Coordinates of C-alpha atoms in Angstrom, one line a residue:
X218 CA -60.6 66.3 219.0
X219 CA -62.1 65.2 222.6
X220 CA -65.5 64.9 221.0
X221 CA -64.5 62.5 219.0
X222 CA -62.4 60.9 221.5
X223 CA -65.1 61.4 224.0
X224 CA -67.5 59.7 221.3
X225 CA -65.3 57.7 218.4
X226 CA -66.8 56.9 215.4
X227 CA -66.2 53.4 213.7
X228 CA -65.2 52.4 216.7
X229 CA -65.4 48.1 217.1
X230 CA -63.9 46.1 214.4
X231 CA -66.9 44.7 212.1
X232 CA -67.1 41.2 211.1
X233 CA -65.4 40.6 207.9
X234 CA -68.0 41.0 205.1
X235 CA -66.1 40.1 201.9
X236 CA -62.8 41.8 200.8
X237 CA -61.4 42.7 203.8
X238 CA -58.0 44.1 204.7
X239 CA -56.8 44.5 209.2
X240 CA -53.7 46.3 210.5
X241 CA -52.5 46.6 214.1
X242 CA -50.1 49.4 214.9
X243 CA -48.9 50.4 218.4
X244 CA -46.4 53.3 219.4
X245 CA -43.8 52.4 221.2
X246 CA -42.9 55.9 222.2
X247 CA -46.4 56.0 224.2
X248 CA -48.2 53.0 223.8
X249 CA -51.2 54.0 222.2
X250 CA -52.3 51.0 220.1
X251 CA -55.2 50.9 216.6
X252 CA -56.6 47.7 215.0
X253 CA -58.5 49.0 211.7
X254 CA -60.1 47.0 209.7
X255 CA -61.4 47.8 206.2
X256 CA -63.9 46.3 204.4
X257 CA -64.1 46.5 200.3
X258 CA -67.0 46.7 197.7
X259 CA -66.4 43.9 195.2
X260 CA -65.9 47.2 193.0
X261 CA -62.6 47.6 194.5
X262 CA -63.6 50.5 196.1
X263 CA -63.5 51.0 200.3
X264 CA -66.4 50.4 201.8
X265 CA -66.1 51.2 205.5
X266 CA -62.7 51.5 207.9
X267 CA -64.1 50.2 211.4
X268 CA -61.5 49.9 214.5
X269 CA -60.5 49.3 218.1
X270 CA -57.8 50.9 220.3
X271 CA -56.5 52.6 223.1
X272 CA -54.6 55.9 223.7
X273 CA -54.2 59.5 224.2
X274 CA -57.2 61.4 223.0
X275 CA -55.3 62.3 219.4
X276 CA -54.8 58.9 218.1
X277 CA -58.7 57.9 219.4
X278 CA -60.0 61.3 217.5
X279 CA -57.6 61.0 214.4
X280 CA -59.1 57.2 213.8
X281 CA -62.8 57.8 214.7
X282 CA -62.0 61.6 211.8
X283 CA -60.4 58.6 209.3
X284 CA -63.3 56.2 209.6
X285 CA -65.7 59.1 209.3
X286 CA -64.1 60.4 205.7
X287 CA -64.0 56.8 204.5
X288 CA -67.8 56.2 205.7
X289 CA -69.1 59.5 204.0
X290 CA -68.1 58.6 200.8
X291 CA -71.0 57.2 198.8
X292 CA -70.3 54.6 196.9
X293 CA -67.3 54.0 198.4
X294 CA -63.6 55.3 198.4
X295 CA -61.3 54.3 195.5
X296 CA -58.3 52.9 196.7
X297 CA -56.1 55.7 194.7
X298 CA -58.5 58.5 196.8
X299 CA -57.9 56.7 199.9
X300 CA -53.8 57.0 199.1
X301 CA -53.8 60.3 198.2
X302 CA -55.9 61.2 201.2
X303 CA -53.6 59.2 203.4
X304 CA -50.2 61.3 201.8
X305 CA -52.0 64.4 201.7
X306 CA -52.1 63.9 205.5
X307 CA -48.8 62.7 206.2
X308 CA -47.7 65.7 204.3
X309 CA -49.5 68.2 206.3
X310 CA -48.0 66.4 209.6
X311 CA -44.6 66.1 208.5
X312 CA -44.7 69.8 207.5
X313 CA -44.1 71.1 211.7
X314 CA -47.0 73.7 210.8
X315 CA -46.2 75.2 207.6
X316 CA -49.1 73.1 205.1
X317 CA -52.5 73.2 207.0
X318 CA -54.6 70.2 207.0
X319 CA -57.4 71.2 204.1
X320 CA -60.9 71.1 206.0
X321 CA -62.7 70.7 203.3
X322 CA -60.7 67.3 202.3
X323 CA -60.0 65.8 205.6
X324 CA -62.9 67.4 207.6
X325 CA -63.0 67.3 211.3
X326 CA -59.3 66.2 211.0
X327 CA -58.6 69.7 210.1
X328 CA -58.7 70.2 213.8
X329 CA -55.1 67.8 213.9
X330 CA -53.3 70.6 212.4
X331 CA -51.6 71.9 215.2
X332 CA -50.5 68.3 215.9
X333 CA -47.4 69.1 213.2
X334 CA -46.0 71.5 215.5
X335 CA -45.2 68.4 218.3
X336 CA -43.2 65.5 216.9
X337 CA -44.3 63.6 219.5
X338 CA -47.6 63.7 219.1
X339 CA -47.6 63.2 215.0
X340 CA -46.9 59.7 215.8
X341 CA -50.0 59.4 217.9
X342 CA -52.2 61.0 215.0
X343 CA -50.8 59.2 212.2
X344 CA -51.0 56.0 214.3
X345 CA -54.7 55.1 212.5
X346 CA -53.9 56.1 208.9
X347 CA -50.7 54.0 208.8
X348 CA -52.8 51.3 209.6
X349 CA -55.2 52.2 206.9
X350 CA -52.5 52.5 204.4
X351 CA -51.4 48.8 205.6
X352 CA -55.1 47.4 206.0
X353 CA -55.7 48.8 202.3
X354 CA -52.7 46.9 200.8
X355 CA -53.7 43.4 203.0
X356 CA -57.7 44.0 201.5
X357 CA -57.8 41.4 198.7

């Protein structure tokens, strides 16, 4: 978590580069605050999430983990991947510690799985993929 907070990943929102879908979100609760932007292949498929923000170390390392699975995906990330990825997590979060995050489906983001055991701080690490699940309906 800190090293990606300490050094974010897909961190600046890219100029828009055809099909392109941006979300801001902020938490009210704490004030931590995610643009993402995602860009699309004219396949459909998701070609990058790129983003900007400011907040508790959680919600900085859960975006900069988000754009990283989106990014390593050759090819690009079908849109129904991307959803399930995006429930799949929600799930785990919602769960208060009782379905771990799958590392070898989310990756580093694995490392959010004790997040689930403070409501408070599920907010801050779902902050970035509610945005992506916004952004991805917006991308036309």
């Amino acid at each position: 978590i800190l090293m990606h907070s300490q050094r974010p990943d897909g961190k600046g929102v890219a100029q828009p580069e055809g099909p392109t879908g941006t979300s801001g979100r902020r938490n009210p609760s704490c004030g931590d605050e995610i643009t993402l932007q995602v860009r699309m292949n004219p396949d459909g498929t998701v070609r990058d999430v790129t983003w900007d923000g400011a907040g508790c170390s959680i919600s900085q390392a859960s975006a900069s983990m988000l754009a990283v699975l989106v990014d390593d995906r050759e090819g690009g990330m079908p849109r129904a991947e991307a959803t399930a990825l995006i429930d799949g997590f929600r799930t785990a979060l919602r769960s208060r510690g009782t379905i771990p995050i799958d590392e070898e489906t989310y990756g580093d983001a694995e490392a959010l799985s004790g997040v689930s055991k403070y409501t408070a701080r599920v907010k801050c690490a779902m902050l970035a993929w509610v945005a992506f699940e916004d952004a991805l309906a917006r991308a036309s």
